[in-house]
CSV table of C-alpha atoms in Angstrom, one decimal:
chain,number,residue,atom,x,y,z
A,1,MET,CA,-39.3,-23.4,18.7
A,2,ALA,CA,-39.8,-26.7,20.6
A,3,GLY,CA,-37.2,-25.8,23.3
A,4,LEU,CA,-38.9,-22.5,23.9
A,5,ALA,CA,-42.3,-24.2,24.2
A,6,SER,CA,-41.0,-26.7,26.7
A,7,ALA,CA,-39.4,-24.0,28.8
A,8,LEU,CA,-42.6,-22.0,28.8
A,9,ALA,CA,-44.6,-25.0,30.0
A,10,LEU,CA,-42.1,-25.8,32.7
A,11,SER,CA,-42.4,-22.2,34.0
A,12,GLY,CA,-46.2,-22.8,34.5
A,13,GLN,CA,-47.6,-21.6,31.2
A,14,SER,CA,-50.2,-23.6,29.4
A,15,VAL,CA,-48.7,-24.3,26.0
A,16,THR,CA,-50.2,-26.0,22.9
A,17,TYR,CA,-47.7,-26.6,20.0
A,18,VAL,CA,-49.3,-27.2,16.6
A,19,ALA,CA,-47.3,-28.5,13.6
A,20,GLU,CA,-48.0,-30.4,10.4
A,21,GLN,CA,-45.3,-33.1,11.0
A,22,GLU,CA,-42.8,-34.1,13.6
A,23,LEU,CA,-39.7,-33.4,11.5
A,24,SER,CA,-39.0,-33.0,7.8
A,25,ALA,CA,-37.0,-35.6,5.9
A,26,GLU,CA,-34.4,-32.9,5.2
A,27,ARG,CA,-33.8,-32.2,8.9
A,28,LEU,CA,-33.6,-35.9,9.7
A,29,ALA,CA,-31.0,-36.3,7.0
A,30,GLN,CA,-29.0,-33.5,8.6
A,31,GLY,CA,-28.9,-35.3,12.0
A,32,TRP,CA,-31.6,-33.3,13.7
A,33,GLN,CA,-33.4,-35.1,16.5
A,34,VAL,CA,-37.0,-34.7,17.8
A,35,LEU,CA,-37.1,-32.9,21.2
A,36,GLU,CA,-39.4,-34.5,23.7
A,37,MET,CA,-42.0,-32.1,25.2
A,38,PRO,CA,-43.8,-33.9,28.0
A,39,ASP,CA,-45.4,-30.8,29.5
A,40,VAL,CA,-46.6,-29.4,26.2
A,41,ARG,CA,-49.9,-30.2,24.5
A,42,LEU,CA,-48.5,-31.3,21.1
A,43,ARG,CA,-50.9,-31.5,18.1
A,44,PHE,CA,-50.1,-32.5,14.5
A,45,VAL,CA,-52.7,-31.2,12.0
A,46,ALA,CA,-53.3,-32.4,8.5
A,47,GLN,CA,-56.6,-30.7,7.8
A,48,ASN,CA,-58.0,-27.1,8.1
A,49,ALA,CA,-60.9,-28.4,10.2
A,50,THR,CA,-58.5,-29.5,12.9
A,51,VAL,CA,-56.9,-26.1,13.0
A,52,ASN,CA,-60.3,-24.5,13.4
A,53,GLY,CA,-61.2,-26.8,16.2
A,54,LEU,CA,-58.0,-26.1,18.1
A,55,LEU,CA,-58.6,-22.4,17.9
A,56,ARG,CA,-62.2,-22.7,19.1
A,57,GLU,CA,-61.0,-24.7,22.1
A,58,ALA,CA,-58.4,-22.1,23.1
A,59,PRO,CA,-59.4,-19.6,25.9
A,60,ALA,CA,-60.2,-16.0,24.8
A,61,SER,CA,-57.1,-14.8,26.6
A,62,ALA,CA,-54.7,-17.2,24.7
A,63,VAL,CA,-51.8,-15.7,22.8
A,64,HIS,CA,-51.4,-17.2,19.3
A,65,LEU,CA,-47.8,-17.1,18.0
A,66,CYS,CA,-47.5,-18.0,14.3
A,67,GLN,CA,-44.5,-18.7,12.3
A,68,GLY,CA,-44.3,-16.0,9.6
A,69,ILE,CA,-46.9,-13.8,8.0
A,70,ARG,CA,-47.0,-15.2,4.5
A,71,ALA,CA,-49.3,-18.1,3.5
A,72,ASN,CA,-47.5,-21.1,4.9
A,73,GLY,CA,-49.5,-24.4,5.1
A,74,ARG,CA,-51.9,-24.6,8.0
A,75,VAL,CA,-50.4,-21.4,9.5
A,76,ALA,CA,-52.3,-19.4,6.8
A,77,THR,CA,-55.5,-21.1,7.9
A,78,ALA,CA,-54.9,-20.4,11.6
A,79,GLN,CA,-54.2,-16.7,10.8
A,80,ARG,CA,-57.4,-16.3,8.9
A,81,VAL,CA,-59.4,-17.7,11.9
A,82,ILE,CA,-57.4,-15.6,14.4
A,83,ALA,CA,-58.1,-12.4,12.4
A,84,ARG,CA,-61.8,-13.1,12.1
A,85,GLY,CA,-62.1,-13.8,15.8
A,86,HIS,CA,-60.0,-10.8,16.8
A,87,LEU,CA,-57.8,-13.1,18.8
A,88,ARG,CA,-54.4,-12.1,20.2
A,89,HIS,CA,-52.0,-12.6,17.3
A,90,TRP,CA,-48.2,-12.5,17.3
A,91,VAL,CA,-45.8,-13.3,14.4
A,92,VAL,CA,-42.4,-14.9,14.7
A,93,MET,CA,-40.2,-13.9,11.7
A,94,GLU,CA,-36.6,-14.6,10.8
A,95,THR,CA,-34.3,-12.7,8.4
A,96,VAL,CA,-35.7,-12.5,4.9
A,97,ASP,CA,-33.3,-13.2,2.0
A,98,ASP,CA,-34.1,-10.2,-0.2
A,99,ALA,CA,-31.0,-10.3,-2.5
A,100,GLY,CA,-31.2,-9.7,-6.2
A,101,ALA,CA,-34.2,-8.8,-8.4
A,102,ALA,CA,-36.5,-11.2,-6.5
A,103,GLY,CA,-35.7,-9.3,-3.3
A,104,MET,CA,-37.4,-6.2,-4.5
A,105,MET,CA,-40.6,-8.2,-5.0
A,106,LYS,CA,-40.3,-9.7,-1.5
A,107,ARG,CA,-39.9,-6.2,0.0
A,108,TRP,CA,-43.0,-5.0,-1.7
A,109,GLU,CA,-45.0,-8.2,-0.9
A,110,TYR,CA,-44.1,-8.0,2.8
A,111,ALA,CA,-45.1,-4.3,3.0
A,112,ARG,CA,-48.4,-5.3,1.5
A,113,LEU,CA,-48.9,-8.2,3.9
A,114,PHE,CA,-48.2,-6.0,6.9
A,115,ARG,CA,-50.6,-3.3,5.6
A,116,SER,CA,-53.4,-5.9,5.2
A,117,LYS,CA,-52.7,-8.0,8.4
A,118,GLY,CA,-50.8,-5.6,10.6
A,119,ARG,CA,-53.8,-4.0,12.3
A,120,GLY,CA,-54.7,-7.3,14.0
A,121,LEU,CA,-51.1,-8.0,15.2
A,122,GLU,CA,-50.2,-7.3,18.8
A,123,GLY,CA,-46.5,-7.6,17.8
A,124,VAL,CA,-43.7,-9.2,15.9
A,125,LEU,CA,-40.9,-11.2,17.3
A,126,ALA,CA,-38.0,-10.4,14.9
A,127,THR,CA,-35.5,-13.3,14.9
A,128,GLY,CA,-32.2,-12.2,13.3
A,129,TYR,CA,-29.5,-9.7,12.9
A,130,ASN,CA,-31.2,-7.1,10.7
A,131,THR,CA,-34.8,-8.5,10.9
A,132,MET,CA,-36.2,-5.8,13.3
A,133,ALA,CA,-35.0,-2.9,11.1
A,134,TRP,CA,-36.2,-4.8,8.0
A,135,ILE,CA,-39.7,-5.2,9.4
A,136,ILE,CA,-39.9,-1.6,10.5
A,137,GLU,CA,-38.9,-0.5,7.0
A,138,ARG,CA,-42.0,-2.5,5.7
A,139,GLY,CA,-44.2,-0.1,7.7
A,140,VAL,CA,-44.6,-1.9,11.1
A,141,SER,CA,-44.5,0.4,14.1
A,142,PRO,CA,-41.2,0.2,16.0
A,143,HIS,CA,-43.2,-0.2,19.2
A,144,ALA,CA,-44.6,-3.5,18.0
A,145,VAL,CA,-41.4,-5.2,17.0
A,146,TYR,CA,-39.1,-6.9,19.4
A,147,PRO,CA,-35.7,-8.5,18.7
A,148,PHE,CA,-35.8,-12.2,19.3
A,149,ALA,CA,-33.8,-15.4,18.8
A,150,TYR,CA,-34.1,-19.1,18.3
A,151,PHE,CA,-33.6,-20.2,21.9
A,152,LEU,CA,-32.1,-23.7,22.1
A,153,PRO,CA,-32.9,-26.3,24.7
A,154,GLY,CA,-30.5,-26.0,27.5
A,155,THR,CA,-30.1,-25.3,31.2
A,156,SER,CA,-29.6,-22.0,33.0
A,157,SER,CA,-26.0,-23.1,33.9
A,158,PRO,CA,-23.1,-23.4,31.5
A,159,LEU,CA,-22.0,-26.7,30.0
A,160,ILE,CA,-19.0,-28.2,31.7
A,161,GLN,CA,-16.1,-27.9,29.3
A,162,PRO,CA,-13.9,-31.0,28.7
A,163,GLU,CA,-10.1,-30.5,28.5
A,164,ARG,CA,-9.0,-29.6,25.0
A,165,GLN,CA,-7.1,-32.4,23.4
A,166,PRO,CA,-3.7,-31.4,22.1
A,167,GLY,CA,-3.3,-30.6,18.4
A,168,PRO,CA,-3.4,-27.9,15.8
A,169,PHE,CA,-5.9,-25.0,15.9
A,170,ARG,CA,-9.3,-26.5,14.9
A,171,PHE,CA,-11.7,-24.5,12.7
A,172,LEU,CA,-15.1,-26.1,12.4
A,173,PHE,CA,-17.9,-26.0,9.8
A,174,VAL,CA,-21.3,-27.6,10.5
A,175,GLY,CA,-23.9,-27.5,7.8
A,176,GLN,CA,-25.2,-28.6,4.4
A,177,PHE,CA,-22.9,-28.7,1.4
A,178,ILE,CA,-25.0,-26.3,-0.7
A,179,PRO,CA,-24.0,-23.0,-2.4
A,180,ARG,CA,-25.7,-20.8,0.1
A,181,LYS,CA,-23.6,-22.1,3.0
A,182,ARG,CA,-20.3,-21.3,1.1
A,183,LEU,CA,-18.0,-23.9,2.6
A,184,ASP,CA,-16.0,-23.3,-0.6
A,185,LEU,CA,-15.3,-19.7,0.5
A,186,LEU,CA,-14.0,-21.0,3.8
A,187,ILE,CA,-11.7,-23.5,2.2
A,188,GLN,CA,-10.4,-21.0,-0.3
A,189,THR,CA,-9.8,-18.4,2.3
A,190,LEU,CA,-7.9,-20.8,4.7
A,191,GLN,CA,-5.5,-21.5,1.8
A,192,ALA,CA,-3.7,-18.3,2.8
A,193,PHE,CA,-2.6,-19.9,6.1
A,194,MET,CA,-0.9,-23.0,4.8
A,195,ASP,CA,2.3,-22.0,6.7
A,196,ARG,CA,0.3,-22.1,10.0
A,197,ASP,CA,-0.7,-25.1,12.2
A,198,PHE,CA,-4.4,-25.6,11.7
A,199,CYS,CA,-7.0,-28.1,10.5
A,200,LEU,CA,-10.6,-27.8,9.4
A,201,LEU,CA,-13.3,-30.1,10.8
A,202,VAL,CA,-16.3,-30.5,8.5
A,203,VAL,CA,-19.6,-31.9,9.7
A,204,GLY,CA,-22.4,-32.4,7.2
A,205,THR,CA,-23.2,-33.6,3.7
A,206,GLY,CA,-24.9,-32.4,0.5
A,207,ARG,CA,-25.0,-32.4,-3.2
A,208,GLN,CA,-21.7,-30.4,-3.5
A,209,GLU,CA,-19.7,-32.9,-1.5
A,210,ALA,CA,-17.6,-34.3,-4.4
A,211,ARG,CA,-16.7,-30.8,-5.7
A,212,LEU,CA,-15.9,-29.5,-2.2
A,213,ARG,CA,-13.7,-32.5,-1.5
A,214,ALA,CA,-11.8,-32.0,-4.7
A,215,LEU,CA,-11.4,-28.3,-3.9
A,216,ALA,CA,-10.1,-29.1,-0.4
A,217,GLU,CA,-7.6,-31.6,-1.8
A,218,ARG,CA,-6.1,-28.9,-4.0
A,219,ALA,CA,-6.3,-25.9,-1.6
A,220,LEU,CA,-5.9,-27.5,1.8
A,221,PRO,CA,-4.1,-30.9,1.3
A,222,ASN,CA,-4.2,-33.0,4.4
A,223,ARG,CA,-5.8,-30.2,6.4
A,224,VAL,CA,-9.6,-31.1,6.1
A,225,ILE,CA,-11.2,-33.8,8.3
A,226,TRP,CA,-14.6,-34.9,6.8
A,227,LEU,CA,-16.8,-36.2,9.6
A,228,GLY,CA,-20.0,-36.7,7.7
A,229,VAL,CA,-23.5,-36.4,9.3
A,230,GLN,CA,-23.4,-36.7,13.1
A,231,PRO,CA,-26.2,-36.9,15.7
A,232,GLN,CA,-26.7,-33.6,17.6
A,233,ALA,CA,-25.2,-35.0,20.8
A,234,GLU,CA,-22.0,-35.9,18.9
A,235,VAL,CA,-21.9,-32.5,17.2
A,236,ARG,CA,-21.9,-30.8,20.6
A,237,LEU,CA,-18.9,-32.9,21.6
A,238,ILE,CA,-17.1,-32.0,18.4
A,239,MET,CA,-17.9,-28.3,19.1
A,240,SER,CA,-16.4,-28.5,22.6
A,241,GLN,CA,-13.1,-29.6,21.0
A,242,ALA,CA,-13.1,-27.0,18.2
A,243,ASP,CA,-11.4,-23.6,18.6
A,244,CYS,CA,-13.6,-21.6,16.3
A,245,LEU,CA,-16.8,-22.4,14.4
A,246,VAL,CA,-17.1,-20.6,11.0
A,247,LEU,CA,-20.5,-20.0,9.3
A,248,PRO,CA,-19.8,-18.1,6.1
A,249,SER,CA,-23.3,-18.4,4.7
A,250,ARG,CA,-24.6,-15.8,2.1
A,251,HIS,CA,-27.9,-16.0,4.0
A,252,ASP,CA,-29.1,-17.9,7.0
A,253,GLY,CA,-32.4,-17.2,8.8
A,254,TRP,CA,-30.6,-17.8,12.1
A,255,GLY,CA,-28.0,-20.5,12.1
A,256,ALA,CA,-28.6,-22.7,15.1
A,257,VAL,CA,-25.0,-24.0,15.0
A,258,VAL,CA,-23.8,-20.5,16.0
A,259,SER,CA,-25.8,-20.7,19.3
A,260,GLU,CA,-24.8,-24.3,19.9
A,261,ALA,CA,-21.1,-23.5,19.4
A,262,MET,CA,-21.2,-20.6,21.9
A,263,MET,CA,-23.1,-22.6,24.4
A,264,ALA,CA,-20.2,-25.1,24.1
A,265,GLY,CA,-17.7,-22.3,24.8
A,266,THR,CA,-16.5,-22.1,21.2
A,267,PRO,CA,-16.0,-18.7,19.5
A,268,VAL,CA,-17.8,-18.1,16.2
A,269,ILE,CA,-17.0,-16.2,13.0
A,270,CYS,CA,-20.0,-15.7,10.8
A,271,SER,CA,-21.2,-13.5,7.9
A,272,ASP,CA,-23.6,-10.6,8.4
A,273,GLY,CA,-26.0,-12.6,6.2
A,274,CYS,CA,-26.6,-14.9,9.2
A,275,GLY,CA,-29.5,-14.1,11.5
A,276,ALA,CA,-27.3,-15.1,14.5
A,277,ALA,CA,-24.7,-12.4,13.7
A,278,GLY,CA,-26.1,-10.1,16.3
A,279,VAL,CA,-25.4,-12.5,19.2
A,280,VAL,CA,-21.9,-13.2,17.8
A,281,GLU,CA,-21.2,-9.5,18.0
A,282,ALA,CA,-22.7,-9.3,21.5
A,283,SER,CA,-20.5,-12.2,22.7
A,284,GLY,CA,-17.4,-10.1,22.3
A,285,VAL,CA,-15.4,-13.0,20.8
A,286,GLY,CA,-15.1,-14.3,17.3
A,287,GLY,CA,-16.5,-11.8,14.8
A,288,VAL,CA,-18.9,-10.9,12.0
A,289,PHE,CA,-17.6,-10.1,8.5
A,290,PRO,CA,-19.5,-8.5,5.6
A,291,SER,CA,-20.8,-11.4,3.5
A,292,ASP,CA,-19.4,-9.8,0.3
A,293,SER,CA,-15.8,-9.5,1.7
A,294,ALA,CA,-13.5,-12.5,1.6
A,295,ASN,CA,-10.7,-10.2,2.8
A,296,GLU,CA,-12.5,-9.4,6.0
A,297,LEU,CA,-13.1,-13.2,6.6
A,298,GLU,CA,-9.4,-13.7,6.0
A,299,THR,CA,-8.5,-11.0,8.6
A,300,MET,CA,-10.8,-12.6,11.2
A,301,LEU,CA,-9.4,-16.1,10.6
A,302,ASP,CA,-5.9,-14.7,10.9
A,303,ALA,CA,-6.8,-13.1,14.2
A,304,GLN,CA,-8.1,-16.4,15.6
A,305,LEU,CA,-5.0,-18.2,14.6
A,306,ARG,CA,-2.8,-15.5,16.2
A,307,SER,CA,-4.7,-15.5,19.5
A,308,GLY,CA,-4.7,-19.3,19.6
A,309,PRO,CA,-7.3,-21.5,21.3
A,310,LEU,CA,-9.4,-20.0,24.0
A,311,GLY,CA,-8.3,-21.3,27.4
A,312,ARG,CA,-10.6,-23.3,29.6
A,313,GLY,CA,-11.5,-20.3,31.7
A,314,GLY,CA,-12.4,-18.3,28.6
A,315,ARG,CA,-14.5,-21.2,27.2
A,316,MET,CA,-16.4,-21.4,30.5
A,317,ALA,CA,-17.0,-17.7,30.5
A,318,LEU,CA,-18.4,-17.8,27.0
A,319,ALA,CA,-20.6,-20.8,27.7
A,320,SER,CA,-21.9,-19.0,30.8
A,321,TRP,CA,-22.7,-15.9,28.8
A,322,ALA,CA,-24.4,-18.0,26.1
A,323,THR,CA,-27.0,-19.4,28.5
A,324,ALA,CA,-28.7,-16.2,27.4
A,325,LEU,CA,-29.4,-18.1,24.2
A,326,GLY,CA,-31.1,-21.0,26.0
A,327,ALA,CA,-34.7,-21.8,26.2
A,328,GLU,CA,-35.1,-20.8,29.8
A,329,ALA,CA,-33.8,-17.3,29.1
A,330,GLY,CA,-36.0,-17.1,26.0
A,331,SER,CA,-39.2,-18.1,27.9
A,332,ARG,CA,-38.5,-15.4,30.6
A,333,TYR,CA,-37.9,-12.8,27.9
A,334,LEU,CA,-41.1,-13.7,26.0
A,335,VAL,CA,-43.2,-13.6,29.1
A,336,SER,CA,-41.7,-10.2,29.9
A,337,ILE,CA,-42.6,-8.9,26.5
A,338,LEU,CA,-46.2,-10.0,26.9
A,339,ASP,CA,-46.4,-8.5,30.4
A,340,TYR,CA,-45.0,-5.2,29.0
A,341,VAL,CA,-47.6,-5.1,26.3
A,342,ALA,CA,-50.4,-5.7,28.8
A,343,GLU,CA,-49.1,-3.6,31.7
A,344,GLY,CA,-46.5,-1.1,30.4
A,345,GLY,CA,-43.4,-0.2,32.3
A,346,LEU,CA,-39.8,-0.6,31.0
A,347,ARG,CA,-39.4,-2.2,27.6
A,348,PRO,CA,-37.8,-5.6,28.0
A,349,VAL,CA,-34.1,-6.0,27.0
A,350,PRO,CA,-33.1,-9.1,25.1
A,351,PRO,CA,-31.2,-11.5,27.4
A,352,TRP,CA,-28.0,-11.4,25.3
A,353,HIS,CA,-27.8,-7.6,25.4
A,354,GLY,CA,-25.9,-5.7,28.0
A,355,ARG,CA,-24.3,-8.7,29.6
A,356,ALA,CA,-20.6,-8.8,30.4
A,357,LEU,CA,-18.3,-11.6,29.3
A,358,MET,CA,-15.2,-12.2,31.3
A,359,ARG,CA,-12.4,-13.0,29.0
A,360,ALA,CA,-8.6,-13.1,29.3
A,361,GLY,CA,-8.8,-11.3,32.6
A,362,ARG,CA,-10.9,-8.4,31.4
A,363,VAL,CA,-14.5,-7.6,30.8
A,364,VAL,CA,-15.9,-7.3,27.3
A,365,LYS,CA,-19.3,-5.6,27.1
A,366,GLY,CA,-21.8,-7.1,24.8
A,367,LYS,CA,-22.9,-4.8,22.0
A,368,GLN,CA,-26.4,-3.7,21.6
A,369,GLY,CA,-26.7,-5.3,18.2
């Protein structure tokens, strides 16, 4: 949320960003970098008393956006104080993994939480493909839920695309080597195309690395290029030279690499278990496959190979469309939501909806998903 906070501050809003730490060890290991926020009042809190003090200092008109509605470190403390003071309270929530037997308990628990805390909420910013519908099913009024996204730092103009270097069609995976990300599914599915000219670029690391390397050696000999952990700036450069990013996760709250890839002009294939699946559908390129269907994934990979790399014009069009996923667009959208709640009028439309993407000489309308 740091990019969104910075964009709000740059637009003239007074923003205080409260967190428990700068960045987790896990994120640092993945190559994430801390975003500088010179115009944001940044506060790290280690004690409940500090949280209470910050809330007392805030003006009565302040809007308090909290990550999630479940007890979550200092967020739980803040929400109790907000509720007692009848302060303006919004929740930002991403897609909930409710698979299996544990999922039934999660659905019940969230329904209970919204019953107990929902009366004090002005609204919920639902980040993810099915999150809005999921929250409404838990008993929240549809009028109080707004589709949202993780808006990434970026400008309002598309990134300049470098010329594609010659070579085979380049699929790209960026992420942790853990079961949930299902890199093994991608490797196994690509095995069907060994008679075609392609390679798979892999950025990341994780506890499954040895097993995945062995699998790739058997299924895709000499086709996988292991790039290890890379800093974010280098990942963006790699994305600009890839032809299709694939995120086959069983579940991802959002999947920031999806937004990053499209902002670099790279089409994306992802599963419907990824929160970012809605913006992939809206882009009009790449595709979304059912997370339980390897056959559908194979069909989409085949379509990408048949159509070949997107030309420079197509990549620029996609990157231009994807500025809707940048922090500047996100800050304007959030302010429009708050204005709508206060003043009424037309309900705001998410910036990635209804936009047209120029591709291959024709217009592809973004879906309302």
